[in-house]
Coordinates of C-alpha atoms in Angstrom, one line a residue:
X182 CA 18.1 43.8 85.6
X183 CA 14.0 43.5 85.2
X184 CA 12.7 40.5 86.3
X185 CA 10.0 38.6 85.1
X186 CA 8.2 35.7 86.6
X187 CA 6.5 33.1 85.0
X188 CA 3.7 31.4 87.1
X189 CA 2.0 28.4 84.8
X190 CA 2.8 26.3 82.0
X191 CA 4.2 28.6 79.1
X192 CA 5.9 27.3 76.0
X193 CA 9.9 28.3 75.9
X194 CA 9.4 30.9 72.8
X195 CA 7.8 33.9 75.6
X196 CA 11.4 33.1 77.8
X197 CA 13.8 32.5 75.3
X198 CA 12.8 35.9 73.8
X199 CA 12.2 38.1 76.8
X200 CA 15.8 36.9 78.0
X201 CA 16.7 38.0 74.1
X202 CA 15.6 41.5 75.2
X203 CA 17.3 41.5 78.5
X204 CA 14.9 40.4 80.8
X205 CA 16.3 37.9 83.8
X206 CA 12.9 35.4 83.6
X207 CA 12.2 33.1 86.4
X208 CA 10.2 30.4 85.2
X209 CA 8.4 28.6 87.9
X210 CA 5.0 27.2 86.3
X211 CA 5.2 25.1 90.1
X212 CA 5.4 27.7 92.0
X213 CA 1.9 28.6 94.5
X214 CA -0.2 31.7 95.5
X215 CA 1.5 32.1 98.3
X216 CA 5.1 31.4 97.0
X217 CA 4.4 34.2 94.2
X218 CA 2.6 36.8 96.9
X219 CA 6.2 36.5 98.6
X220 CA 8.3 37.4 96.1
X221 CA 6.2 39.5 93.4
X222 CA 7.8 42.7 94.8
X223 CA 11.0 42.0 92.7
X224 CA 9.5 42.0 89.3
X225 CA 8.3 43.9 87.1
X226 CA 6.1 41.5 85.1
X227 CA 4.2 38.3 85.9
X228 CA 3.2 35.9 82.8
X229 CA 0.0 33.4 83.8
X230 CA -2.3 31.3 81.7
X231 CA -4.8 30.2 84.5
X232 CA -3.7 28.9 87.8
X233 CA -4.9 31.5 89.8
X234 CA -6.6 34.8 89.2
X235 CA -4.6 38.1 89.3
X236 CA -6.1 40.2 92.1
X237 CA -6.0 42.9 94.4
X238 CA -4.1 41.2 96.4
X239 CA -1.7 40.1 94.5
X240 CA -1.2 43.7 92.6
X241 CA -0.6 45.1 96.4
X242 CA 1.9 42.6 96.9
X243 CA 3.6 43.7 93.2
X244 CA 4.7 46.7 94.3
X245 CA 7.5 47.2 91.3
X246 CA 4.7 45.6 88.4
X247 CA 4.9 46.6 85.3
X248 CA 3.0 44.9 83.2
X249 CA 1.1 41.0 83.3
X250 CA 1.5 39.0 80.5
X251 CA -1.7 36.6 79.6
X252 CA -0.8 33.6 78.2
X253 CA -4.4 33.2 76.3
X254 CA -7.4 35.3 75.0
X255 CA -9.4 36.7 77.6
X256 CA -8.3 39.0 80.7
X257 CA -11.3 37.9 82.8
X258 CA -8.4 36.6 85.5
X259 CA -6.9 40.1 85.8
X260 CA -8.4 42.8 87.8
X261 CA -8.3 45.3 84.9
X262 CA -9.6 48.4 87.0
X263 CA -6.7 47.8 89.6
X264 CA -4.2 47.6 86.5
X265 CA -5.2 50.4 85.1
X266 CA -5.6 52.6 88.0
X267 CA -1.7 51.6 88.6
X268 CA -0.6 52.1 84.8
X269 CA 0.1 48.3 84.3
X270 CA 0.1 47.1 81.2
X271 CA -1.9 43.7 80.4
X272 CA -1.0 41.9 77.5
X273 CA -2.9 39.2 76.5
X274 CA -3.5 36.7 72.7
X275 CA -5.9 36.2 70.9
X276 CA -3.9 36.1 67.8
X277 CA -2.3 33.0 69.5
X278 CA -5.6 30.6 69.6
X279 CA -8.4 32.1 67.5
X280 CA -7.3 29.4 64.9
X281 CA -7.5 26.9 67.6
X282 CA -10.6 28.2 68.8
X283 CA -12.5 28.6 65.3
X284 CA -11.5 25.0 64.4
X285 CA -12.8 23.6 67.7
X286 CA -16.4 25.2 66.9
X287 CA -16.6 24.0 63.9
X288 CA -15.7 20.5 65.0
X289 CA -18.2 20.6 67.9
X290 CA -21.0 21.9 65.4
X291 CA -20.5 18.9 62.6
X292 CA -20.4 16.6 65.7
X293 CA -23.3 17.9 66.6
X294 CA -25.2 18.0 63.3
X295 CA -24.5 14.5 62.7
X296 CA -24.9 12.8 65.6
X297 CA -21.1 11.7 65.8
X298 CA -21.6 11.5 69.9
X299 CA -24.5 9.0 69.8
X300 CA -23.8 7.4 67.0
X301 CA -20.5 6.1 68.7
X302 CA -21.9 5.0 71.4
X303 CA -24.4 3.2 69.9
X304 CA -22.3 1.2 68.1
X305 CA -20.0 0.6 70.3
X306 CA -23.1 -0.8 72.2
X307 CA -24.2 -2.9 70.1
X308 CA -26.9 -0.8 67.9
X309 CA -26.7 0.0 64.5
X310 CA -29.4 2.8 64.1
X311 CA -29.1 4.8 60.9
X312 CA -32.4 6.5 61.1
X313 CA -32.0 7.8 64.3
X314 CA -28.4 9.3 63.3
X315 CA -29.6 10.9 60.2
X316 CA -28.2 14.2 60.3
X317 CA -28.1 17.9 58.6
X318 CA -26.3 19.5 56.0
X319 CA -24.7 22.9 56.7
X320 CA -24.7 24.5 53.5
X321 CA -27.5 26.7 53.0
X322 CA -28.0 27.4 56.7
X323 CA -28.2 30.8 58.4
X324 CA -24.9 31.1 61.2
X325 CA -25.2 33.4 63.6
X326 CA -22.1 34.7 65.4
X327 CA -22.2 37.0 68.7
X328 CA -18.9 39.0 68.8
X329 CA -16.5 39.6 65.6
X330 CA -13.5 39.3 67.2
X331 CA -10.2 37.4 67.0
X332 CA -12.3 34.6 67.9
X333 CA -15.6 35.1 66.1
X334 CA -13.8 36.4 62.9
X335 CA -11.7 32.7 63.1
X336 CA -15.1 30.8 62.9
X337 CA -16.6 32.7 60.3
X338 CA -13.6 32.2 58.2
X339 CA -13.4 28.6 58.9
X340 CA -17.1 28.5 57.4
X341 CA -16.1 29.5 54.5
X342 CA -16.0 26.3 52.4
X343 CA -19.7 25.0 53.7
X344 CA -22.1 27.5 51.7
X345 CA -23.4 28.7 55.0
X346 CA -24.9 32.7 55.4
X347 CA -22.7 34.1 58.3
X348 CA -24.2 36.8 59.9
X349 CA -22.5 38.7 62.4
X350 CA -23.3 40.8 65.3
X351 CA -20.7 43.4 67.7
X352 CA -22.0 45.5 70.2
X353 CA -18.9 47.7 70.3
X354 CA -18.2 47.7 66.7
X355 CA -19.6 48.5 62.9
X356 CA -18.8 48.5 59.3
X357 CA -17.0 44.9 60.0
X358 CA -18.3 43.2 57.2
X359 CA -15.9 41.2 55.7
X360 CA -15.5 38.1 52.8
X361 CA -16.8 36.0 55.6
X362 CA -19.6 37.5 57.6
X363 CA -22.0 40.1 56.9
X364 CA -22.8 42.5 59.7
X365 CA -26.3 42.4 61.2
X366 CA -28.4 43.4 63.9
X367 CA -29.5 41.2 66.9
X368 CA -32.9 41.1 65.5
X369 CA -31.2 39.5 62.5
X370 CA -29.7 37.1 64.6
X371 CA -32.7 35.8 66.5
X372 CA -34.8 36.0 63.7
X373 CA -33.0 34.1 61.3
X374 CA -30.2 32.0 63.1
X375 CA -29.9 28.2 62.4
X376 CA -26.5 28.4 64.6
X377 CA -25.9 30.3 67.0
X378 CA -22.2 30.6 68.0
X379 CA -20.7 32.5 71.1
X380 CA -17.1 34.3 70.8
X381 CA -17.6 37.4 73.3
X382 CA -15.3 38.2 76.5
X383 CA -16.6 37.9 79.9
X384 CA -18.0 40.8 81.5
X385 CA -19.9 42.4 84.5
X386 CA -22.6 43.0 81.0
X387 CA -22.4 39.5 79.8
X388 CA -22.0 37.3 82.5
X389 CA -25.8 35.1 82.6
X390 CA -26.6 36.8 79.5
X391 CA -27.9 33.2 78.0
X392 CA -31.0 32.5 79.7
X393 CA -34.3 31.5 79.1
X394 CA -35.7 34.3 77.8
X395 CA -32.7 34.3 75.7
X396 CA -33.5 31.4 74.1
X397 CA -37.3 32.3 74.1
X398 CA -36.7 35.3 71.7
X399 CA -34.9 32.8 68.7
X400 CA -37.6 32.6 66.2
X401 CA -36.1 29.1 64.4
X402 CA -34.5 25.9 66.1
X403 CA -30.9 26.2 66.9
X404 CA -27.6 24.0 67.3
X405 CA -25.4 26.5 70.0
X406 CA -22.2 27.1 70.5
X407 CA -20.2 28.1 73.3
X408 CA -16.1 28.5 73.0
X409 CA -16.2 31.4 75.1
X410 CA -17.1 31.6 78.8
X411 CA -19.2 29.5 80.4
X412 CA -20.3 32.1 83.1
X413 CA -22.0 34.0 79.9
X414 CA -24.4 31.0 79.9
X415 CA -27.4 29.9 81.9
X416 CA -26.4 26.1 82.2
X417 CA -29.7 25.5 83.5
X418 CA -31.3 27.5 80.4
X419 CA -29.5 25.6 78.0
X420 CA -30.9 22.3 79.2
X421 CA -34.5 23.8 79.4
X422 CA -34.3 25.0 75.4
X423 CA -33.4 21.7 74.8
X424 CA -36.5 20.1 76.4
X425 CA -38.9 22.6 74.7
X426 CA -36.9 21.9 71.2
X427 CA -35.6 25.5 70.9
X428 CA -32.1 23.7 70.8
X429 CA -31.4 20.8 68.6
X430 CA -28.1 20.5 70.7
X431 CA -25.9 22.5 72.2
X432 CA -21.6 22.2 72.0
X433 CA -20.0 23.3 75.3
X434 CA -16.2 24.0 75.6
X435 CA -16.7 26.0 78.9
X436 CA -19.2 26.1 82.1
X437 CA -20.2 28.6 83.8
X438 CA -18.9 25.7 86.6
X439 CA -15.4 24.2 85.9
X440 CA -13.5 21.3 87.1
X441 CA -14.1 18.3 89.6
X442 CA -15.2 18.4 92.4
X443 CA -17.3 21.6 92.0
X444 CA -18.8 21.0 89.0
X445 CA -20.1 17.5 90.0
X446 CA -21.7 19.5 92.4
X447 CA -24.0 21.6 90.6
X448 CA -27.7 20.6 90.6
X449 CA -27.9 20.4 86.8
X450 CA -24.7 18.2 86.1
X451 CA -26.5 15.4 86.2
X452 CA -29.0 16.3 83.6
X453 CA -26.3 18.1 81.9
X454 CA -24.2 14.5 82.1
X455 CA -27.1 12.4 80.8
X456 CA -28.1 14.5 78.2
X457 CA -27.2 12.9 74.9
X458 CA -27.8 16.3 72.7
X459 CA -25.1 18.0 74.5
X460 CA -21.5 17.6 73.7
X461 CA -18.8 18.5 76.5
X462 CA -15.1 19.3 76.2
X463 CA -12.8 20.8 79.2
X464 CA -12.4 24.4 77.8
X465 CA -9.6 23.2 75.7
X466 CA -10.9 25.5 72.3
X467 CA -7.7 27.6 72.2
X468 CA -5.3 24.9 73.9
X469 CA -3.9 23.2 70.8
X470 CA -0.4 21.7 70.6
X471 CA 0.5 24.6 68.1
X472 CA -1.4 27.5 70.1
X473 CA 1.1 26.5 73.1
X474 CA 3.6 27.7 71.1
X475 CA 1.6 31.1 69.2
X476 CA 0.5 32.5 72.3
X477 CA 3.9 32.7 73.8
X478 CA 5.4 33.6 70.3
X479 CA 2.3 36.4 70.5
X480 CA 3.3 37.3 74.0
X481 CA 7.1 37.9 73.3
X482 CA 6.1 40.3 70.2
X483 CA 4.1 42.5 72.1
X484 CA 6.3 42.7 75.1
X485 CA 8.7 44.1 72.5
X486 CA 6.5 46.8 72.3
X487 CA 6.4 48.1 76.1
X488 CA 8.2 50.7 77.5
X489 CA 8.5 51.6 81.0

């Protein structure tokens, strides 16, 4: 019988159906690096969200692999060229949490316009400060997307109700304009963005793409987004185009550091901490009590669709 083994926290759905289609699934979401190195050789697929990266040497360990089954959006956890040198499927869904993740940007970006951070504090503090909370109004403003993906194509549509102009730009695609973003050129972008909202995967291209001169090129003060990787971004950069006024503030689900202790360790988390323009969340976009659920209902659907 082919085995599959589940190494992290899925919901049921992705085992309850694989076993539907006659897999034997060993769900361990406990189980270690080393515990899964020692026993990989009798599966033929491996399902992990993000407890530890797929590698090379876990894909020599695999020797029977078949496929590895992504429990979220990206695949920046998988060693892709290995995979595809050994004809192993990846699998992965963004159909699962681009809801999630287009809701969560649009949350971090009214927070952001209105001041909901400080202006809790403050109160809770004792001051009562409406002119220093006054906020902006989204409709009529100029959103820029980077990457019309599963992701960037939730956010747009999520804008829909505010009034906003949502332009859109794709490197590796054309002719995508749609009910709910017009496609533009990066020119466009920097020209004219009042947002400026990131939904693009993590690649040897991207990775430190958002840096100072980045930001230097944006003709108009910003509010920015990031829901996608935090590796794409200059943390450092972000804080600087915030001094200088380029950003108005900046929403951060991911850094390009995560979790304690290592990113209390990096020379600008304090000014990152401090920084009352910046609002932080623990790249928990896409992790919603209902995407738990859609990316494993996702992941069973496309597994249907293998054959080896």
């Amino acid at each position: 019988m082919k085995k599959i083994l589940i190494v992290d926290d899925l919901h049921p759905a992705f085992k309850m159906q694989a076993i539907a289609m006659g897999y034997e699934v060993d769900d361990e979401p406990k189980i270690t690096r080393e515990q899964t190195l020692a026993k990989i050789k009798d599966y033929v697929g491996i399902a992990v969200r993000t407890k530890f990266r797929i590698d090379s040497e876990i894909f020599a360990a695999a020797t029977n692999l078949k496929f590895v089954a992504r429990a979220g959006a990206g695949l920046d956890n998988i060693d892709d060229k290995i995979a595809f040198e050994r004809n192993i499927a990846l699998i992965n869904a963004p159909e699962g949490n681009c809801d999630a993740v287009g809701e969560h940007a649009t949350g971090l970006l009214l927070s952001l316009m209105n001041n909901f951070r400080r202006a809790d504090l403050e109160i809770r503090n004792g001051i009562w400060d409406r002119e220093g909370n006054r906020g902006y109004e989204l409709k009529g403003k100029k959103v820029g997307i980077i990457g019309y993906g599963f992701m960037g194509q939730s956010f747009a549509k999520k804008l829909a109700g505010f009034e906003v102009d949502v332009m859109a730009y794709d490197k590796y695609k054309t002719g995508f304009s749609d009910a709910f973003a017009r496609e533009v050129s990066m020119e466009e972008i920097v020209k004219h963005s009042d947002v400026l909202s990131l939904h693009i995967p993590l690649t040897t291209e991207t990775r430190q793409m958002v840096d100072d001169e980045y930001f230097f090129h944006f003709k108009k003060t910003i509010f920015f987004i990031n829901t996608a990787r935090g590796e794409i971004v200059n943390t450092k950069a972000v804080l600087n185009a915030i001094d200088s006024g380029k950003i108005l503030g900046a929403g951060l689900d991911v850094l390009q550091t995560e979790k304690f202790p290592a990113l209390g360790e990096q020379p600008w988390y304090e000014e990152l901490k401090e920084n009352d323009k910046v609002i932080l969340t623990p790249h928990v976009g896409g992790w919603t009590f209902d995407s738990y659920r859609k990316i494993s209902e996702v992941l069973a659907e496309k597994l249907k669709g293998l054959s080896f």
